[in-house]
PDB file of C-alpha atoms in Angstrom:
ATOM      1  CA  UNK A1111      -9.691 -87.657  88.502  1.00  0.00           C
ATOM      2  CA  UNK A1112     -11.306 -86.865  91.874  1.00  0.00           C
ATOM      3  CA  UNK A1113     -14.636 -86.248  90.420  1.00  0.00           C
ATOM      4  CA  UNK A1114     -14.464 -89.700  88.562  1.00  0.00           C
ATOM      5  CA  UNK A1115     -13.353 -91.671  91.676  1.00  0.00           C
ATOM      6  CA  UNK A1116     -16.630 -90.054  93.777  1.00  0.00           C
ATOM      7  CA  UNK A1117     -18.391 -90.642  90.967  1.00  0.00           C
ATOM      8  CA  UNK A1118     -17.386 -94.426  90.732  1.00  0.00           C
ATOM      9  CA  UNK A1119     -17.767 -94.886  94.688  1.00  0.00           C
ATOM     10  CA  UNK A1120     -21.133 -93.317  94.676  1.00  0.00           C
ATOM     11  CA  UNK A1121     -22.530 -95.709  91.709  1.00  0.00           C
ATOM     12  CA  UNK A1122     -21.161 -98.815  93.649  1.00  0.00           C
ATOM     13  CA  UNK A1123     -22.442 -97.906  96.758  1.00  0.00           C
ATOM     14  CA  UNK A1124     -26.047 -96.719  95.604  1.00  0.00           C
ATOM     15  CA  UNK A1125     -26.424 -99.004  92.264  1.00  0.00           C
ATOM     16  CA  UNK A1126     -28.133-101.900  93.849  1.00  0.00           C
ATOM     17  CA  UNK A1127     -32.084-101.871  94.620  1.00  0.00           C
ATOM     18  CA  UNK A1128     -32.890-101.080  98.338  1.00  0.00           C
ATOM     19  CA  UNK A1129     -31.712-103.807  99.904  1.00  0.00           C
ATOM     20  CA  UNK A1130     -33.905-105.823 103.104  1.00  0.00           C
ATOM     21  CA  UNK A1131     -30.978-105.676 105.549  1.00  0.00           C
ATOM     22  CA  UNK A1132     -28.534-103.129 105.957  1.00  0.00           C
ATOM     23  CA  UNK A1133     -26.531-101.959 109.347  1.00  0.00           C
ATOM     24  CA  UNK A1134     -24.755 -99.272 109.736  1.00  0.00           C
ATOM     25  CA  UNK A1135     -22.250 -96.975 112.753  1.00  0.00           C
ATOM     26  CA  UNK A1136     -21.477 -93.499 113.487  1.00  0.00           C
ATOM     27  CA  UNK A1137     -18.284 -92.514 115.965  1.00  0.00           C
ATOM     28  CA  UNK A1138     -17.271 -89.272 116.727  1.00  0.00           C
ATOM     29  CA  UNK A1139     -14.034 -87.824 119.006  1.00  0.00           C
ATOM     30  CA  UNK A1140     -13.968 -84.149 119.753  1.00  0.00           C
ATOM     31  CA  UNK A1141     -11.162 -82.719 121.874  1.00  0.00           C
ATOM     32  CA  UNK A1142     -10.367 -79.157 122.977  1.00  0.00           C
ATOM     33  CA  UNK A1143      -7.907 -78.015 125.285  1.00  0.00           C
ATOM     34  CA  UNK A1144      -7.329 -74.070 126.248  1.00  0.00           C
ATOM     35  CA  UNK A1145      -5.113 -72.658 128.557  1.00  0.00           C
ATOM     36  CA  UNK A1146      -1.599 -72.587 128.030  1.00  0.00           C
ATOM     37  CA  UNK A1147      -1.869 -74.504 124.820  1.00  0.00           C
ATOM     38  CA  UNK A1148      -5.375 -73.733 122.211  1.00  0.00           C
ATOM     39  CA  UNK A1149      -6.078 -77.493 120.155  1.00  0.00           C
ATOM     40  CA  UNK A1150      -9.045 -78.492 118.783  1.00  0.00           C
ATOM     41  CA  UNK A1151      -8.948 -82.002 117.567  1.00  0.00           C
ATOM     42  CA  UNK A1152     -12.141 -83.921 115.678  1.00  0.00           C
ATOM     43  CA  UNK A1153     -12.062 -86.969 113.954  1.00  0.00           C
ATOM     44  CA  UNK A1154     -15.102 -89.033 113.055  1.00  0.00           C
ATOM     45  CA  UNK A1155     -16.089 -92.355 110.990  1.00  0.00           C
ATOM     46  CA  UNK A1156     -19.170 -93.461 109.482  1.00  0.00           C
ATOM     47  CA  UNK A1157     -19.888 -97.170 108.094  1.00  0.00           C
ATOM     48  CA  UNK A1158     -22.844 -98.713 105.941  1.00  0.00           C
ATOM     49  CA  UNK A1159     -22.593-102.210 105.399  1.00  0.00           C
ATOM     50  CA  UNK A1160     -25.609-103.942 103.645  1.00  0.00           C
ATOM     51  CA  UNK A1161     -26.124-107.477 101.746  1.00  0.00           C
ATOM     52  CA  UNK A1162     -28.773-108.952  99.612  1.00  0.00           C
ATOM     53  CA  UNK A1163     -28.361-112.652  98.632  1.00  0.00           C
ATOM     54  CA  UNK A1164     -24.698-113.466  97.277  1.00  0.00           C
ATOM     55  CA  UNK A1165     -24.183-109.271  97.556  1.00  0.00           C
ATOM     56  CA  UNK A1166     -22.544-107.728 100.200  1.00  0.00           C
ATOM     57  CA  UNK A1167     -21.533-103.265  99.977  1.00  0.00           C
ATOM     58  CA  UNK A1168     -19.132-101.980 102.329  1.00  0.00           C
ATOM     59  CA  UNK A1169     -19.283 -98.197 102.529  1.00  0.00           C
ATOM     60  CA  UNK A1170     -16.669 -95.713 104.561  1.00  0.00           C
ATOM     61  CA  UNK A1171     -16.192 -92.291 105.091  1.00  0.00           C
ATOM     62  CA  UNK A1172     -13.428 -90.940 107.494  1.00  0.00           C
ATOM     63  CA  UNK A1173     -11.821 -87.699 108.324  1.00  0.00           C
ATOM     64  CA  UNK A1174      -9.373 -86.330 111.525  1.00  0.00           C
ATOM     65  CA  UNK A1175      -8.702 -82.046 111.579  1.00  0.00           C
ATOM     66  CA  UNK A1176      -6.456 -80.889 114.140  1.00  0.00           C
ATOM     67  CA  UNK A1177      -5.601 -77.431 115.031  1.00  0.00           C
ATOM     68  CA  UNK A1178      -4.050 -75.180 117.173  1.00  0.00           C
ATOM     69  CA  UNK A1179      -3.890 -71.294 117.631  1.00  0.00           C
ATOM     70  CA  UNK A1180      -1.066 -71.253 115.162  1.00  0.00           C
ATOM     71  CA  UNK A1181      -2.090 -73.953 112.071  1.00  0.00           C
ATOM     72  CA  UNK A1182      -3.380 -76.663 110.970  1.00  0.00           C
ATOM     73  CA  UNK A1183      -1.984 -80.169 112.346  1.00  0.00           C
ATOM     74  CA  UNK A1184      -3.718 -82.965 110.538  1.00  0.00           C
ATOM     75  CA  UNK A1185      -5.997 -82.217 107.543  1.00  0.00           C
ATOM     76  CA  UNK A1186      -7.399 -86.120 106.728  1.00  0.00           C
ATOM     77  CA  UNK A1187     -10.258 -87.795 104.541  1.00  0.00           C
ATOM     78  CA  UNK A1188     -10.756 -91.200 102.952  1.00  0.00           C
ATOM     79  CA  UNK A1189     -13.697 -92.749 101.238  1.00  0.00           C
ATOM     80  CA  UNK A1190     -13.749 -96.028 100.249  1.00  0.00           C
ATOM     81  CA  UNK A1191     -15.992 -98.748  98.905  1.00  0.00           C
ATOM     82  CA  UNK A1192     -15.835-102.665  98.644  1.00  0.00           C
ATOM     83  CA  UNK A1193     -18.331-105.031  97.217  1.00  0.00           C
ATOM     84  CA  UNK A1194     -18.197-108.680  97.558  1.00  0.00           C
ATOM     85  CA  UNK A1195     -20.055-111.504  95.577  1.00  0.00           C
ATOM     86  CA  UNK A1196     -19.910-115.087  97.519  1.00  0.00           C
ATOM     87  CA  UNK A1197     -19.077-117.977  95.688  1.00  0.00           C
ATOM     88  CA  UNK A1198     -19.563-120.153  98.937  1.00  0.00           C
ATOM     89  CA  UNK A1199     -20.023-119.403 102.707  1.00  0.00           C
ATOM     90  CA  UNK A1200     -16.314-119.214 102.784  1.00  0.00           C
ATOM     91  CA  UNK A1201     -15.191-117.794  99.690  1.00  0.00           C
ATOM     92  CA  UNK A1202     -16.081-114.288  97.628  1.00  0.00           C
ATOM     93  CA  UNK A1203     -14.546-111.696  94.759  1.00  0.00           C
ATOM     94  CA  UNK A1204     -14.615-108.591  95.315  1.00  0.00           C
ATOM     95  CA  UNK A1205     -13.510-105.058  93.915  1.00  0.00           C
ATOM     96  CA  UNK A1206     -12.605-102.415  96.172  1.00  0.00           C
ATOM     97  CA  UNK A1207     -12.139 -98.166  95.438  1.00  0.00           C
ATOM     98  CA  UNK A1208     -10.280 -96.036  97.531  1.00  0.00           C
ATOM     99  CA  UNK A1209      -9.272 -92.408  98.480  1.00  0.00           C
ATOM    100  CA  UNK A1210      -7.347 -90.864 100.650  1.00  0.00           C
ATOM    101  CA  UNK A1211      -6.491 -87.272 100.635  1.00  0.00           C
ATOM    102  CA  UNK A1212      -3.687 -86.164 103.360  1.00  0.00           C
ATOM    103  CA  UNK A1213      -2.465 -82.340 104.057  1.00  0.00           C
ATOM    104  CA  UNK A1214       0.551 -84.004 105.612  1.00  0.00           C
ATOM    105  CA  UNK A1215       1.988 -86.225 103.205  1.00  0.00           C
ATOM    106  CA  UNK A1216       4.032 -86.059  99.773  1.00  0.00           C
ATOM    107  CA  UNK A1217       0.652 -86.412  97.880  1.00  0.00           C
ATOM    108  CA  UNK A1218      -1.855 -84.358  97.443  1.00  0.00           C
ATOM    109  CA  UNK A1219      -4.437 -87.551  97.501  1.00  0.00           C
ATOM    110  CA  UNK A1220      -4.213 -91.176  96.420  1.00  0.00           C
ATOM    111  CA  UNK A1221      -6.692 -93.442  94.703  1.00  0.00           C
ATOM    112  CA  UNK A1222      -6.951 -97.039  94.362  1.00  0.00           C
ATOM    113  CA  UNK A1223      -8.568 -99.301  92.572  1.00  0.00           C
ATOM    114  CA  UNK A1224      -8.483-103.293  92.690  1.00  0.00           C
ATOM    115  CA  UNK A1225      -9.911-106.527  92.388  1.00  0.00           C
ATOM    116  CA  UNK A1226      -9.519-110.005  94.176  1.00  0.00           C
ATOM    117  CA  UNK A1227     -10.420-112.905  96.212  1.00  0.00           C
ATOM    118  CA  UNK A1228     -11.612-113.208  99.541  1.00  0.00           C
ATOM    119  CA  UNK A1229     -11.661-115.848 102.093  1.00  0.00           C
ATOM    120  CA  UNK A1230     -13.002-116.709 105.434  1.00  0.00           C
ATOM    121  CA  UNK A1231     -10.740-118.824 107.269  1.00  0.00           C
ATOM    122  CA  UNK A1232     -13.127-118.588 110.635  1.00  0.00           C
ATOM    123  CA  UNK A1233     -16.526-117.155 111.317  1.00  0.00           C
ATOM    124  CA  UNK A1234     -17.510-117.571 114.812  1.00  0.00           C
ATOM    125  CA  UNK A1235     -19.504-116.263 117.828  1.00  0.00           C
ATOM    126  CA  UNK A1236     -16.242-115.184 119.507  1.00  0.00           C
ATOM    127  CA  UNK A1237     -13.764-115.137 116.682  1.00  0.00           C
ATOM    128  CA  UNK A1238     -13.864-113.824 113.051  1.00  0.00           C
ATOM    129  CA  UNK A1239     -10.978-113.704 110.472  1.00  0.00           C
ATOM    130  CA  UNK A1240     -10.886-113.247 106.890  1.00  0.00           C
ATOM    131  CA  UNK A1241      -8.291-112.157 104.424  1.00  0.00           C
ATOM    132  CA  UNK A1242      -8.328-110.982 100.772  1.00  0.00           C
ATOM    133  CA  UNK A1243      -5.513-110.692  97.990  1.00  0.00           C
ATOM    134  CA  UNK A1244      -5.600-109.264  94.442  1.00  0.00           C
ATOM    135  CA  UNK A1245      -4.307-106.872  91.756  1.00  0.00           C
ATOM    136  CA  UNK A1246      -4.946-103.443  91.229  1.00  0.00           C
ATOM    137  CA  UNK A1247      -3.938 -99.898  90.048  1.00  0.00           C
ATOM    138  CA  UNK A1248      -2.841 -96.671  92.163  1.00  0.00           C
ATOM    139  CA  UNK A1249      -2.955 -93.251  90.910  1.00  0.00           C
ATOM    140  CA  UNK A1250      -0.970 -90.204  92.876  1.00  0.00           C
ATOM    141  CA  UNK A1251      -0.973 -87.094  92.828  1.00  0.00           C
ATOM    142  CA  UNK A1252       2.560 -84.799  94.161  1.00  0.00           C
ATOM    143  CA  UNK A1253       1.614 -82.264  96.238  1.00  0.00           C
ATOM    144  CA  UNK A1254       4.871 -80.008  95.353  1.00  0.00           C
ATOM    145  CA  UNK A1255       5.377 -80.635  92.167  1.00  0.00           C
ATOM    146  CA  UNK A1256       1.803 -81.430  90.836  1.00  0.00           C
ATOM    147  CA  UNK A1257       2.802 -84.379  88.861  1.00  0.00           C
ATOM    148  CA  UNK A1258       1.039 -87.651  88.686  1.00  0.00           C
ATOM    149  CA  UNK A1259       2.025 -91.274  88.585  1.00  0.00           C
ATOM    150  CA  UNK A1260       0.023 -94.269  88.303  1.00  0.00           C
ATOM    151  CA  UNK A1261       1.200 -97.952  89.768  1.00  0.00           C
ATOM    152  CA  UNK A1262       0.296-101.372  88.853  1.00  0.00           C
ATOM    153  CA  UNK A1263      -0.379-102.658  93.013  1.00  0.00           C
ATOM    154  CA  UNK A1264      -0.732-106.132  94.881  1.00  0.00           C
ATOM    155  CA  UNK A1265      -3.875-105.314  97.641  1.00  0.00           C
ATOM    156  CA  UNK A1266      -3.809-107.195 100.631  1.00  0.00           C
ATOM    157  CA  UNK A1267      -6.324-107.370 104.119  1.00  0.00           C
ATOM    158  CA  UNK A1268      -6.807-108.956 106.999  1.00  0.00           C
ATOM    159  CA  UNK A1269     -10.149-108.661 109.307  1.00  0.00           C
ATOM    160  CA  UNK A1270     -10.059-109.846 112.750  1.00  0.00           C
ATOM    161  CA  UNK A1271     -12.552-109.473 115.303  1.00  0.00           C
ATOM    162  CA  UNK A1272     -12.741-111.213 118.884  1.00  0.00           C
ATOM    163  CA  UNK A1273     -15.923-110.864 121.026  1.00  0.00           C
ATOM    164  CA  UNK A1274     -14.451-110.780 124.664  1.00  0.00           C
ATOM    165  CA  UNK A1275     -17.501-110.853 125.917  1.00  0.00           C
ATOM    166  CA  UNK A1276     -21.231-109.451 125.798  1.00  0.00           C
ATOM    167  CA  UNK A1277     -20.279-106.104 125.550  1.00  0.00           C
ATOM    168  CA  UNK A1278     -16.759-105.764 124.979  1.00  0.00           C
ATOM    169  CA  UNK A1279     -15.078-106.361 121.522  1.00  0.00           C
ATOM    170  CA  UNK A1280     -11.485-106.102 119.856  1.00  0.00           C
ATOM    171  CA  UNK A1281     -10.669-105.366 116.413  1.00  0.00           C
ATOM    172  CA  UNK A1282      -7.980-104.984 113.502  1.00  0.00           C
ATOM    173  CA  UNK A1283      -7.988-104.191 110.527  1.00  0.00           C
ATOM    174  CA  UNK A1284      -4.634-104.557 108.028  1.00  0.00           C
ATOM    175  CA  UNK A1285      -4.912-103.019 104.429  1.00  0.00           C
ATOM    176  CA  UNK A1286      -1.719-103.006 102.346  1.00  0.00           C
ATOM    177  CA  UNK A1287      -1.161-101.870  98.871  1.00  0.00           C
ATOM    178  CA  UNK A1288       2.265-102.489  97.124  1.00  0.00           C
ATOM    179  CA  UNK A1289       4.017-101.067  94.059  1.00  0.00           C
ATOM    180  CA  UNK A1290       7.395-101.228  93.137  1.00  0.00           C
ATOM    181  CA  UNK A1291       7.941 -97.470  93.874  1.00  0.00           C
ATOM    182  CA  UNK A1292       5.972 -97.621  97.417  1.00  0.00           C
ATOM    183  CA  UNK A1293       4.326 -99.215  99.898  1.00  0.00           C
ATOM    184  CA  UNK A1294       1.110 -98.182 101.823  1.00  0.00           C
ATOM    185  CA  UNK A1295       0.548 -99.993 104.864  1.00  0.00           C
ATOM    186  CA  UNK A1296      -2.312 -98.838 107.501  1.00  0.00           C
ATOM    187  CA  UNK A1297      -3.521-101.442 110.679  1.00  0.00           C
ATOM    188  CA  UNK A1298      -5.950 -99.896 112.733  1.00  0.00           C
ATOM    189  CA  UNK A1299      -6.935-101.739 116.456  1.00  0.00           C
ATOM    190  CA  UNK A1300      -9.804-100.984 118.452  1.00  0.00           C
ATOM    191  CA  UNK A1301     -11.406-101.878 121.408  1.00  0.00           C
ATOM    192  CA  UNK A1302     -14.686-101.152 121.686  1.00  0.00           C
ATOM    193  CA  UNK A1303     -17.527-101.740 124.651  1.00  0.00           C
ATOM    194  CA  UNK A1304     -21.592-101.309 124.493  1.00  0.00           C
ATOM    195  CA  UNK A1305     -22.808 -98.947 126.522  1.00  0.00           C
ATOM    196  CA  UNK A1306     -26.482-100.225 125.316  1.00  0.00           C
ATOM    197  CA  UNK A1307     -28.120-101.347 121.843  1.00  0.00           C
ATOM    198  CA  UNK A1308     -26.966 -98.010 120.209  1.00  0.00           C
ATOM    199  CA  UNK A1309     -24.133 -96.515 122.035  1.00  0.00           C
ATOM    200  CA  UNK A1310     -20.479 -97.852 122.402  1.00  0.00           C
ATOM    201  CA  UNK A1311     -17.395 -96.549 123.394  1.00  0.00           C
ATOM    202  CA  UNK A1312     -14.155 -97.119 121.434  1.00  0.00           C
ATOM    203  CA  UNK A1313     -10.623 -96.630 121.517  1.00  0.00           C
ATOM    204  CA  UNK A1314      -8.374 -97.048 119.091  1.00  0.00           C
ATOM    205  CA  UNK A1315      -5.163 -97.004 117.688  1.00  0.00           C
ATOM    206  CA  UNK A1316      -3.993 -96.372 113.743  1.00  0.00           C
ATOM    207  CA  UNK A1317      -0.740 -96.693 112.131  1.00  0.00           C
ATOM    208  CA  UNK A1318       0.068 -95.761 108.570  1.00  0.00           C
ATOM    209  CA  UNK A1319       3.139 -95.947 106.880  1.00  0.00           C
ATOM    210  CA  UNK A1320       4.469 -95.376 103.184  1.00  0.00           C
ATOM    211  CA  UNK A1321       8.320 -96.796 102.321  1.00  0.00           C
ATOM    212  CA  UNK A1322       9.095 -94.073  99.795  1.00  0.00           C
ATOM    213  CA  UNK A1323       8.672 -90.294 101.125  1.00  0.00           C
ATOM    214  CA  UNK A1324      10.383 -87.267 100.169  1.00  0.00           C
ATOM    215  CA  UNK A1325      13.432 -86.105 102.551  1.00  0.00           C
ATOM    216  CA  UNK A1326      11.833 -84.763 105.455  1.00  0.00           C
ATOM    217  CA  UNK A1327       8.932 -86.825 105.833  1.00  0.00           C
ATOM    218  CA  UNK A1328       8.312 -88.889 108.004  1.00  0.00           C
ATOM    219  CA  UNK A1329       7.405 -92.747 106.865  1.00  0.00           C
ATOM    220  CA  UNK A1330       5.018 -93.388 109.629  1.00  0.00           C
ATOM    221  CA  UNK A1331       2.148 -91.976 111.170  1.00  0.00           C
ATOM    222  CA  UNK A1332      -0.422 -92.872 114.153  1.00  0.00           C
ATOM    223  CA  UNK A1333      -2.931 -91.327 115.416  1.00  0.00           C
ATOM    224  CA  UNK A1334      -5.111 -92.231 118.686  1.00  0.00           C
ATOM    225  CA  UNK A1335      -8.844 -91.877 119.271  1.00  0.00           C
ATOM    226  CA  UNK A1336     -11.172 -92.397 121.756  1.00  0.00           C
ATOM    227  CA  UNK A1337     -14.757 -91.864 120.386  1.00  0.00           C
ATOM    228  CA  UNK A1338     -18.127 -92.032 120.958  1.00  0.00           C
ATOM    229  CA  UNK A1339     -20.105 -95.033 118.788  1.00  0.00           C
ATOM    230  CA  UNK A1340     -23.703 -94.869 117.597  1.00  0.00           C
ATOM    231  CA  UNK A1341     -25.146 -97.975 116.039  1.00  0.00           C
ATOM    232  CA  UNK A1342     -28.293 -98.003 113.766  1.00  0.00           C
ATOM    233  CA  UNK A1343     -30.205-101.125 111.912  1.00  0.00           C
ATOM    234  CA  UNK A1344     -32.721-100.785 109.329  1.00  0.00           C
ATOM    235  CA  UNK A1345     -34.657-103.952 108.392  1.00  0.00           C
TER     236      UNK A1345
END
């Protein structure tokens, strides 16, 4: 199953011709403390976002490893992939992929696959907000047991972005995915300020949560970053 999910986010994010404009962002957060404690924290993000006429690819990759001198605190990776056909300047379909692979939670990794609608309800200088609804299908995999179950899901997200100003901009970002046996909610805020053309720095906050874990789990997790951005454009 994991080789057919890369496989299926690889096609949609290399299957169209080279396209004329394309943008893309690195960030990357490294912390390491010694002393009376030994941590080593790293979490990093890279984006590729490119369009060609009514097209429009979304691309992610995005990981966080913790550890200290005894184990391993946070093991993390998700891919994903989203492409969008416009109907109008407002309105778009779209079908998403998604996969996210967690050390620290009941499942060994989760993938998701949808389809929907999208619409922008404004698209601003200062102020951008669009949201996007559809059906889809969720397939787990237990971690203890080694079982798998598959989900019929409702996919929901909301954009926002506000440009403060010239350099300084604020973020969030809220995906969730509901089945009747669980639901996976994740909202991720940033702010994020140009130090020039190609370097930023952001900090952010992210906040996931599943309604149906095993006994000892906990529902909710956050984690909080403060990275280094690098920002390329290809034309």
């Amino acid at each position: 199953m994991l080789r057919t999910t890369l496989s299926a986010l690889l096609i949609l994010g290399v299957s169209a011709p080279a396209m004329a404009d394309w943008t893309g962002l690195g960030e990357l957060g490294v912390v390491a403390a010694r002393g009376n404690t030994e941590t080593d924290t790293v979490n990093g993000r890279i984006e590729l976002d490119y369009t060609r006429e009514r097209w429009a690819n979304e691309s992610v990759i995005s990981g966080v490893y913790s550890r200290d001198a005894d184990r391993t605190r946070a093991s993390r990776l998700v891919l994903g992939n989203k492409t969008d056909y416009n109907l109008s300047e407002r309105s778009y379909l779209l079908g998403a992929l998604r996969y996210d692979r967690d050390r620290f939670t009941d499942f060994s990794y989760q993938t998701t696959a949808s389809l929907g609608y999208g619409h922008r309800f404004f698209d601003t200088d200062r102020h951008k907000l669009r949201g996007e609804i559809g059906p889809g299908v969720r397939y787990a995999e237990f971690r203890d047991s080694g079982e798998n179950d598959t989900d019929f899901i409702v996919r929901g997200f909301l954009n926002y972005s506000w440009q403060i100003s010239e350099t300084a901009e604020l973020k969030n970002r809220l995906l969730v995915e509901s089945s009747t046996d669980n639901t996976f909610t994740e909202n991720e805020l940033s702010v994020q300020v140009a130090i020039n053309d190609r370097l930023a720095l952001k900090a952010g906050l992210a906040v996931r949560h599943n309604s149906d874990v095993e006994p000892g789990t906990r529902n909710t997790d956050t984690l909080t970053t403060a990275n280094l951005v690098y920002n390329f454009r290809r034309n």
